[in-house]
Structures are given as C-alpha cells and as structure tokens.
Short mmCIF file of C-alpha atoms in Angstrom, two decimals:
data_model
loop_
_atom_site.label_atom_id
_atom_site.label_comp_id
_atom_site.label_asym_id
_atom_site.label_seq_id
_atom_site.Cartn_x
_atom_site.Cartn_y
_atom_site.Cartn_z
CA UNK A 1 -62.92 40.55 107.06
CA UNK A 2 -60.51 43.92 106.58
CA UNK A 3 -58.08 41.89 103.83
CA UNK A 4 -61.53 40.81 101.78
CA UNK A 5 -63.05 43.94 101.53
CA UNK A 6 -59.45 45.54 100.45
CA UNK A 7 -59.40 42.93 97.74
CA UNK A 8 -62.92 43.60 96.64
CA UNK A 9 -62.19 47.19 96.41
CA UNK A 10 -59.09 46.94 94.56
CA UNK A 11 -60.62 44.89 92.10
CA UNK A 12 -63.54 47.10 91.54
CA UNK A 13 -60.92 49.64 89.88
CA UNK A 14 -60.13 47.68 87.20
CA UNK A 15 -62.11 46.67 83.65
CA UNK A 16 -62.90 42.85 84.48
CA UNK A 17 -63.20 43.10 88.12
CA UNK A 18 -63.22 39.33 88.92
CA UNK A 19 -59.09 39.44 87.20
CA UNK A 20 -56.38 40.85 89.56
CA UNK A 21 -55.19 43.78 88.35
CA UNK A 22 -51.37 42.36 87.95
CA UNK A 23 -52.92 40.10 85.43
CA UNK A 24 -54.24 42.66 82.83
CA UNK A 25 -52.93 43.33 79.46
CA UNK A 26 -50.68 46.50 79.06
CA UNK A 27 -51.99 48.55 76.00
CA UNK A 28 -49.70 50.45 73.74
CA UNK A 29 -52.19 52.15 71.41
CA UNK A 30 -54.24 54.98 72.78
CA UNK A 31 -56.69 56.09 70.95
CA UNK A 32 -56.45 60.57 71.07
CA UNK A 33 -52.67 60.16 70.91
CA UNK A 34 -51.56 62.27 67.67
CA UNK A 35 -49.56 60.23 64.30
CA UNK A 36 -46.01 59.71 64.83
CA UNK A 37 -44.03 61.74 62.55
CA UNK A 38 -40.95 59.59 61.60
CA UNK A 39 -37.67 61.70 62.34
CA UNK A 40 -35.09 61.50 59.67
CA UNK A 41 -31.21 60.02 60.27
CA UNK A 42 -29.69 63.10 59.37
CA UNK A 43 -30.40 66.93 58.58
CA UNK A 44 -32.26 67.01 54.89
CA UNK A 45 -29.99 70.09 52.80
CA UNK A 46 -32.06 73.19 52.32
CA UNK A 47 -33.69 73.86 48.62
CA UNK A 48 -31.30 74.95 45.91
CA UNK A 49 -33.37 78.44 45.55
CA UNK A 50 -31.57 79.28 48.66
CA UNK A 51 -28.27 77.57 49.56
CA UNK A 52 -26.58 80.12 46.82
CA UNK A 53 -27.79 83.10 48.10
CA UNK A 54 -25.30 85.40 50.59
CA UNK A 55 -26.11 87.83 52.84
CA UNK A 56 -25.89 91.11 51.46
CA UNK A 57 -22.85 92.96 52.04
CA UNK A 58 -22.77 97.01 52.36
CA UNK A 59 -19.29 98.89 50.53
CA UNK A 60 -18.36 101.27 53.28
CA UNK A 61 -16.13 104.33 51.57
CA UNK A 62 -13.60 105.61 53.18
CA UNK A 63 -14.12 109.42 53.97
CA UNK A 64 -11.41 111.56 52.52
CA UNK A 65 -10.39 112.21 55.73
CA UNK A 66 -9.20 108.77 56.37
CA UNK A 67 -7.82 108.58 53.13
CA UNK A 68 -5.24 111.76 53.55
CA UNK A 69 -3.45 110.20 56.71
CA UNK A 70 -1.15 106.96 55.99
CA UNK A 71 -0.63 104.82 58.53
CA UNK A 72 3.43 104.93 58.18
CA UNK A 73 3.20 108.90 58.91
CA UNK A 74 4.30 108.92 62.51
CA UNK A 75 7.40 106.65 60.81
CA UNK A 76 8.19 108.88 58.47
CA UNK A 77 7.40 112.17 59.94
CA UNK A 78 10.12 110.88 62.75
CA UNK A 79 12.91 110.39 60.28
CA UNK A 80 12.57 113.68 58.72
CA UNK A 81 12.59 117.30 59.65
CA UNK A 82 11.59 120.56 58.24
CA UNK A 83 14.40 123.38 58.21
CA UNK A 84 12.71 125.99 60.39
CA UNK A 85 14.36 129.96 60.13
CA UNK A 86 17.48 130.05 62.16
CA UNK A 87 18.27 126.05 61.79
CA UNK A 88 21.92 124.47 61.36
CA UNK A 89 23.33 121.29 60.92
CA UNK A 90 24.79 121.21 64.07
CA UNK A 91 21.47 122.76 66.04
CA UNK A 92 19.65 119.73 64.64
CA UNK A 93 21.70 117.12 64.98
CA UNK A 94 21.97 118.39 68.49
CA UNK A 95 18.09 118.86 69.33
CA UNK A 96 17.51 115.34 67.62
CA UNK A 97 20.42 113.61 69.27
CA UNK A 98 22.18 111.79 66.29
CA UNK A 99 25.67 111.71 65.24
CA UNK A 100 26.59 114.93 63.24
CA UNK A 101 28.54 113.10 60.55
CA UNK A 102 26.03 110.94 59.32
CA UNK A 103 23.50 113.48 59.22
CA UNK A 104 25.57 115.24 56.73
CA UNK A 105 26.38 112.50 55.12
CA UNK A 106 22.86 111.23 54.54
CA UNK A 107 21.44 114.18 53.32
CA UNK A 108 24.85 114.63 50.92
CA UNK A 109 25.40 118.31 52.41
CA UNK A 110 28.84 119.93 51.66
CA UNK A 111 30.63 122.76 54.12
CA UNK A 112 29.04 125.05 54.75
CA UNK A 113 26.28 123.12 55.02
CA UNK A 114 24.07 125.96 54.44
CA UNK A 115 20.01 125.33 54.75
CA UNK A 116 17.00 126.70 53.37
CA UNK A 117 13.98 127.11 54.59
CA UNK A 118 11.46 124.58 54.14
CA UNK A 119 14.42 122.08 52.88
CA UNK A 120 13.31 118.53 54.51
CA UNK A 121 16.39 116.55 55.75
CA UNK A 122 16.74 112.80 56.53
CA UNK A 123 17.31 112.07 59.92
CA UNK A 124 19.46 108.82 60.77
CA UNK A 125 19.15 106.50 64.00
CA UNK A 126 19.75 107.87 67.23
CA UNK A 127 22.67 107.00 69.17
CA UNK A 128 22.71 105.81 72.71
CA UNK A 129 24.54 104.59 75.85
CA UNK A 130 22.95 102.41 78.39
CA UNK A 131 23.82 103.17 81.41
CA UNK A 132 25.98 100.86 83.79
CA UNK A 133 26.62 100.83 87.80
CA UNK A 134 29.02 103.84 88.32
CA UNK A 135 27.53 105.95 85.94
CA UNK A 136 26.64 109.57 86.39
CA UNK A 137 25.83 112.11 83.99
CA UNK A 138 28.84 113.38 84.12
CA UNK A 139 30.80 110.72 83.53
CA UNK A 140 29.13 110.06 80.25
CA UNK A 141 28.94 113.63 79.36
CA UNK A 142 33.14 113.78 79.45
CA UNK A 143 33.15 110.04 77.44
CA UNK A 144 31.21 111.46 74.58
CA UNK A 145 32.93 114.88 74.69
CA UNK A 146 29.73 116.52 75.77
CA UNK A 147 28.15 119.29 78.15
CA UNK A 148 26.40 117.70 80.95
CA UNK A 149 24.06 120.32 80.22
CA UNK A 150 23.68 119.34 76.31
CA UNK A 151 23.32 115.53 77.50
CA UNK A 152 20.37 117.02 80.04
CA UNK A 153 18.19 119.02 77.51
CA UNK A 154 18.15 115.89 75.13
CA UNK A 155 17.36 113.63 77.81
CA UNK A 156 14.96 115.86 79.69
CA UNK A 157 16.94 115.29 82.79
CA UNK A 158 16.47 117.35 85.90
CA UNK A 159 19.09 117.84 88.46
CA UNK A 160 20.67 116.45 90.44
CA UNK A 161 20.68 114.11 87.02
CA UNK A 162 20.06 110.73 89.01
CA UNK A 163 20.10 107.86 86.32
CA UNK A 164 19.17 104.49 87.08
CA UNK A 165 20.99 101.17 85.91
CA UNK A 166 19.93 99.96 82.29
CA UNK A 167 18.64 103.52 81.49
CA UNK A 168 18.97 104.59 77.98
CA UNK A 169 20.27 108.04 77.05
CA UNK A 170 20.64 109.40 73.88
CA UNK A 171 23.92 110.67 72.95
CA UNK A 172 24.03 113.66 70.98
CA UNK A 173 26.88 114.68 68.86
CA UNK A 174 30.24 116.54 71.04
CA UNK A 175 32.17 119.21 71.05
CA UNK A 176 34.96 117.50 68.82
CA UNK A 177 32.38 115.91 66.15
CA UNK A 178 30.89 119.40 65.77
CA UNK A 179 34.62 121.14 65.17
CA UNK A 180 35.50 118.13 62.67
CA UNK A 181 33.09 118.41 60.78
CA UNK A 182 32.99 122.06 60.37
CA UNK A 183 36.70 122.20 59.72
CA UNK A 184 36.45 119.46 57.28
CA UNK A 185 37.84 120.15 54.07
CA UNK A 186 36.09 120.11 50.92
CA UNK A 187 36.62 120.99 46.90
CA UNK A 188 34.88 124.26 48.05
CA UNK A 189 37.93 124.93 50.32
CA UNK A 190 41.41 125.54 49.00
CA UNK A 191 44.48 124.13 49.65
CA UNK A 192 45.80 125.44 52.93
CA UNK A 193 49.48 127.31 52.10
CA UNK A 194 52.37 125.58 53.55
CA UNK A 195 53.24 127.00 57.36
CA UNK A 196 55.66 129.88 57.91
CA UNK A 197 57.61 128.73 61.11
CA UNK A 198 57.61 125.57 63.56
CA UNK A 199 55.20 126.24 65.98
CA UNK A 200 51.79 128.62 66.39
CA UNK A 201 51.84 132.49 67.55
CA UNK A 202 49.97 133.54 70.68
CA UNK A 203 46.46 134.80 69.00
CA UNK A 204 46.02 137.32 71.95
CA UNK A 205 47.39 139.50 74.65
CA UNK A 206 46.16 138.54 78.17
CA UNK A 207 46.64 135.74 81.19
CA UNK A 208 45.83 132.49 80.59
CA UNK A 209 42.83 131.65 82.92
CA UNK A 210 41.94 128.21 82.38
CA UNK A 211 44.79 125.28 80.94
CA UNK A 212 44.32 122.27 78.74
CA UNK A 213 42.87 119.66 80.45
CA UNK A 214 40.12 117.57 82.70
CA UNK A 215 38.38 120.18 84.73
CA UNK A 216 36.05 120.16 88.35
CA UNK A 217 32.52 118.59 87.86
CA UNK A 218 33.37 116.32 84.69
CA UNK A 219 34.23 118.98 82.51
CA UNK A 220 37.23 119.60 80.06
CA UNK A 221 39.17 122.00 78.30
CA UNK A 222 40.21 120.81 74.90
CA UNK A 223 42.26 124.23 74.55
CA UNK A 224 43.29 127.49 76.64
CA UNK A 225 41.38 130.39 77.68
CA UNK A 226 42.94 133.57 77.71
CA UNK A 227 41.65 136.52 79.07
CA UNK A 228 41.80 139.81 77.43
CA UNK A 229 39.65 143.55 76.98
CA UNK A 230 37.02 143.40 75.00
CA UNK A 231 37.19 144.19 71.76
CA UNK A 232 41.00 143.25 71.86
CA UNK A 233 42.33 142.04 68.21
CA UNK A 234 42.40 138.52 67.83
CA UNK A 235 45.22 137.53 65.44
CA UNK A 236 45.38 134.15 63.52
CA UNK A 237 48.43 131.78 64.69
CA UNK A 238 49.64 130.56 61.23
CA UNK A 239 48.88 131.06 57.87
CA UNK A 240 45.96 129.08 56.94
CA UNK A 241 42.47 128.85 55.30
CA UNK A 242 39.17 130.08 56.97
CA UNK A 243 37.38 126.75 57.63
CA UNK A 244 34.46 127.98 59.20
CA UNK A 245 33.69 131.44 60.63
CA UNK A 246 29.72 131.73 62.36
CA UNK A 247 27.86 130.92 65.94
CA UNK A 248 26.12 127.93 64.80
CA UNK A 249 28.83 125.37 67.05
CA UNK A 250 27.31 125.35 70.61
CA UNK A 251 28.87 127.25 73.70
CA UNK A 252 31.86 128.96 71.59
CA UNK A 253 29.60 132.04 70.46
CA UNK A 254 31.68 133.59 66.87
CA UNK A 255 34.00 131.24 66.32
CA UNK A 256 36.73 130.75 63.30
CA UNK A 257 38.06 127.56 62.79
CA UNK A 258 41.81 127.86 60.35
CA UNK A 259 42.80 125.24 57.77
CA UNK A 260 46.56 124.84 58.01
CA UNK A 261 48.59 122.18 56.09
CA UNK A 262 49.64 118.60 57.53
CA UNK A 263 46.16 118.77 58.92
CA UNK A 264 46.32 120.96 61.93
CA UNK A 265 43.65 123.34 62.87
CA UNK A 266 43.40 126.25 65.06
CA UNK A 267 40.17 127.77 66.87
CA UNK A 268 39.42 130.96 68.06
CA UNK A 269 36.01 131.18 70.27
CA UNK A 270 34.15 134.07 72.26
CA UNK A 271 34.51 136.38 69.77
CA UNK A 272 32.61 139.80 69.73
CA UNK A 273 33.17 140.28 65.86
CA UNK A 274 34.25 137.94 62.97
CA UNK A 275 36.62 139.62 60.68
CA UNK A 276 37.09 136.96 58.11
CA UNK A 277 34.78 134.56 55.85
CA UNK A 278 34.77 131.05 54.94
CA UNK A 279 37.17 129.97 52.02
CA UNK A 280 39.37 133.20 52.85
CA UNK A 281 43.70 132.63 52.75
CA UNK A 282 44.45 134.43 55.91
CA UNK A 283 48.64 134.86 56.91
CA UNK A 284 50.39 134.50 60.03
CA UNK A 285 49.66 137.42 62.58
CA UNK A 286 46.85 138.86 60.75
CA UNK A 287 44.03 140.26 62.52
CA UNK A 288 40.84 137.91 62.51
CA UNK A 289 38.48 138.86 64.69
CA UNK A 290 38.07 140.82 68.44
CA UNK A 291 37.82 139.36 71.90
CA UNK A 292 34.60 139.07 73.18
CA UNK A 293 32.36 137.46 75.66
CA UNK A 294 29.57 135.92 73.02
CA UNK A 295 28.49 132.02 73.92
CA UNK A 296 28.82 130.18 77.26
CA UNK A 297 31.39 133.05 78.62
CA UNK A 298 30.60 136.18 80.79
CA UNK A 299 33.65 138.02 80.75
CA UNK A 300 36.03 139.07 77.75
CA UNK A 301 38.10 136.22 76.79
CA UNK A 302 39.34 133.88 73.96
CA UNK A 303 39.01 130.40 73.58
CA UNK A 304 42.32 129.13 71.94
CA UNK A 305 42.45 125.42 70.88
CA UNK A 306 44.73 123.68 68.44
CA UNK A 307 44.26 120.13 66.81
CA UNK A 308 45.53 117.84 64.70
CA UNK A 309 43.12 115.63 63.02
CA UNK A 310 40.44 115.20 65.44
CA UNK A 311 42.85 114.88 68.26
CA UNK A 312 43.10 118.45 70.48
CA UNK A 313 46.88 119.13 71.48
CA UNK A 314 47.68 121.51 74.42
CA UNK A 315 48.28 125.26 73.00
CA UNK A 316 50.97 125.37 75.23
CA UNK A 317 52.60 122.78 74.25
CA UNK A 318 53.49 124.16 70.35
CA UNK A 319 53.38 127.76 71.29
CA UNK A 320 56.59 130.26 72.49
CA UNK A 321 57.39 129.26 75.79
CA UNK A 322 56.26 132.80 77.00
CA UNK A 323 53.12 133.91 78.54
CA UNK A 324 50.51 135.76 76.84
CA UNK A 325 51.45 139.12 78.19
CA UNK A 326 54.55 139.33 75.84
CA UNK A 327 52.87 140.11 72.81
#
C-alpha cells in the first residue's frame, strides 16, 4: 500500500502525471532567459580616434639650485685644493698624504715652490701600504722614512697605534723626499762653486748628543745632533749654494739646506735665525745662521746632516776626526 501511494505522489509532481518522471523530455529553451550575446575569438582593437593619443606628459625644470651642483663635484673637489694663508708644498702634500714629487711635478712648480693664495693645485693619487703580519706603526714609519707621529695624524691613529692585518694606511711623503726635493736644483739656482778641501768643517761648537743612525722606538737619525748655546753661530761646512733656507720642512724648525758640487748637500736644522737666502753663494766657514731650539727640539742644538744624492752619509764619517769642542 506504502510503495503505491509513493508512486502516486511522485507522479503528481510532474506535467503528465500518468509518465514517470525519468521519461520526460529535458528542455533547453526557457522562456525569461535573456539573448545570448555571441563572444568574439579575440579582443576587437580600440577606434583609431584613440589608439594615437598618449598620456600627457608634464616638463619638470630643474630649479637652479639643482642645476649649480654637478654630480662629479665630490670627484673633483677631492683632487684639488685651495692654497689657504700659511700653505707649502710640503704642508700639503703632507696633510693630503701623497708623494711630494709628483705633486710638484703635476702642478709644474719650480723651487721655491712658492704659493699664492687662492692658487688651486692638482692633487695626485694617494699612496699606500697594506699592512702585513708583523707590522707596527713603527715599523712602517722607519720604511718610508717617516715620524710615527706624521704616519698617525694622516691616518687618524690613536695610541698605542694597533693596526690590523690588510689595513690600509696612507703613506705620506718622508723626511728624505721632503729634503730632495727642496734641495733640488733648478735654472733658478746657480752652479754650486767647486769645493775648497776634501772633507766638510764642523758647522758648530758643542758635544755631539745624538749619532747617525737607527734610534729606540723605530726612529732614526739621518745626521748628528750637536748641542750648543743658543744663539751660537752656525757656520756653513763648504762652499756651496743656498738651496733652501725657511720652516716649511716638518720637525727641523729654520733650516738651510747647501748646494755643493758632485751633488752633495749639507743641512743645518733647529735654527733660531736664518742668516742667508735662497740662490745665495755662501764660502767655507762663513756664518749662516744661530743655534736654536725652533721645530721638534727643546733645548739649543743643531741638526747636522750631510748627503749625497738622496742617500744621507754619517757627518762623522767625512768630517775632522775631532770632536766638536775643537773649534
């Protein structure tokens, strides 16, 4: 009875009731369903009118500001400086840490490499040492003929000056790069006169304090010191020419630097007063300038050094086998 009355009712929901309803006719087309639009194969190109027009663009102009500051600037401003009052050759090649000689050279100076202010000079490449195992700073301070102190202040190295392995220091120009070059001769400079005897004259009166030589703490004496009162004369050891005679070479306060011929010169540092100029013929025994205690030196004294070329020779090794105290 259940099963008929199921079928009866399941019947009943369909359009022809006596039909099962597995029997009846699927239909496709409903009648409120909207018109198919037919969609196209590919993307249709937009109207002519507006495939050729661009976005519009807006000219941004630089402000004058912008304008006034090139881009190479910090380049160029680093490979220049200005001459400031109270500037050398050797001050700036020492503050900027390049080689002396090819500062001069690039800027096609000639002794006495005198500066002006507001003068703009070319500044070459830095040079530098990379530092190795078993390097301290004052180990490469005596290599490159320097002050520890000098290789410090360029660095901007603190004591106790602890470097570390693959470090790179600049190396600023020495003691005997600076004297070179501002004993070099030049058409300004005559002709030195030929020497009077076959060694030097002591240039002072006094004890000999500190020898030619490696000294404690990395340091070296390229010539003698000898000390004497202040205000002693100082007396030139050959005939010669005045190569240089100012305080612009570091730690050697008034110093004179003598031409003489076969290319040996003589120094004379520490001086209280200069008594000669540059370009001045100057003879055996005459009186140059006075001991003092000016540059890295507290107490009266003068710094004697002798070289040949660019090589420094011990004073007492060409001068009378005396002391000091026999003049």
């Amino acid at each position: 009875m259940l099963p008929a009355l199921l079928s009866v009712a399941v019947s009943g929901c369909y359009a022809g009731a006596n039909r099962p309803y597995w029997a009846i006719a699927p239909v496709y087309d409903v009648r409120n369903s909207p018109i198919p639009v037919p969609r196209p194969a590919f993307r249709p190109k937009p109207p002519s009118r507006y495939a050729s027009v661009a976005p519009p663009t807006r000219t941004v102009r630089a402000s004058p500001k912008a304008t006034s500051r090139p881009a190479s600037k910090a380049t160029s401003t680093a490979r220049t400086v200005t001459v400031q009052r109270g500037d050398t050759v050797y001050g700036i090649a020492r503050k900027r840490g390049v080689p002396l000689p090819q500062l001069v050279a690039l800027n096609n100076l000639e002794p006495p490499y005198l500066l002006a202010v507001g003068q703009r000079l070319k500044i070459p490449g830095q040079r530098t040492h990379v530092v190795r195992r078993g390097d301290t700073a004052f180990s490469i301070a005596q290599r490159h003929d320097l002050e520890v102190s000098q290789l410090a202040q360029v660095n901007r190295l603190a004591p106790p000056y602890m470097l570390k392995v693959g470090q790179t220091l600049v190396v600023p120009s020495g003691r005997t790069e600076e004297m070179t070059v501002a004993a070099r001769p030049s058409r300004s400079l005559a002709a030195p006169p030929p020497r009077t005897g076959n060694g030097f004259d002591w240039p002072v009166a006094g004890t000999v304090i500190s020898k030619f030589g490696p000294k404690q703490g990395g340091l070296r004496n390229d010539g003698i010191n000898i000390r004497a009162p202040n205000g002693a004369p100082v007396r030139v050891a050959e005939s010669g020419i005045v190569a240089y005679a100012g305080s612009g070479l570091r730690g050697f306060g008034n110093l004179v630097l003598v031409r003489h011929s076969d290319d040996w010169v003589t120094a004379y540092a520490h001086n209280e007063d200069v008594l000669v100029k540059r370009g001045e013929a100057v003879k055996r025994g005459q009186m140059i300038a006075r001991v003092g205690s000016s540059g890295g030196v507290t107490d009266p004294q003068l710094h004697f050094e002798v070289r040949r070329g660019t090589k420094a020779v011990d004073p007492l090794s060409v001068l009378p086998r005396l002391s000091a105290n026999a003049r």
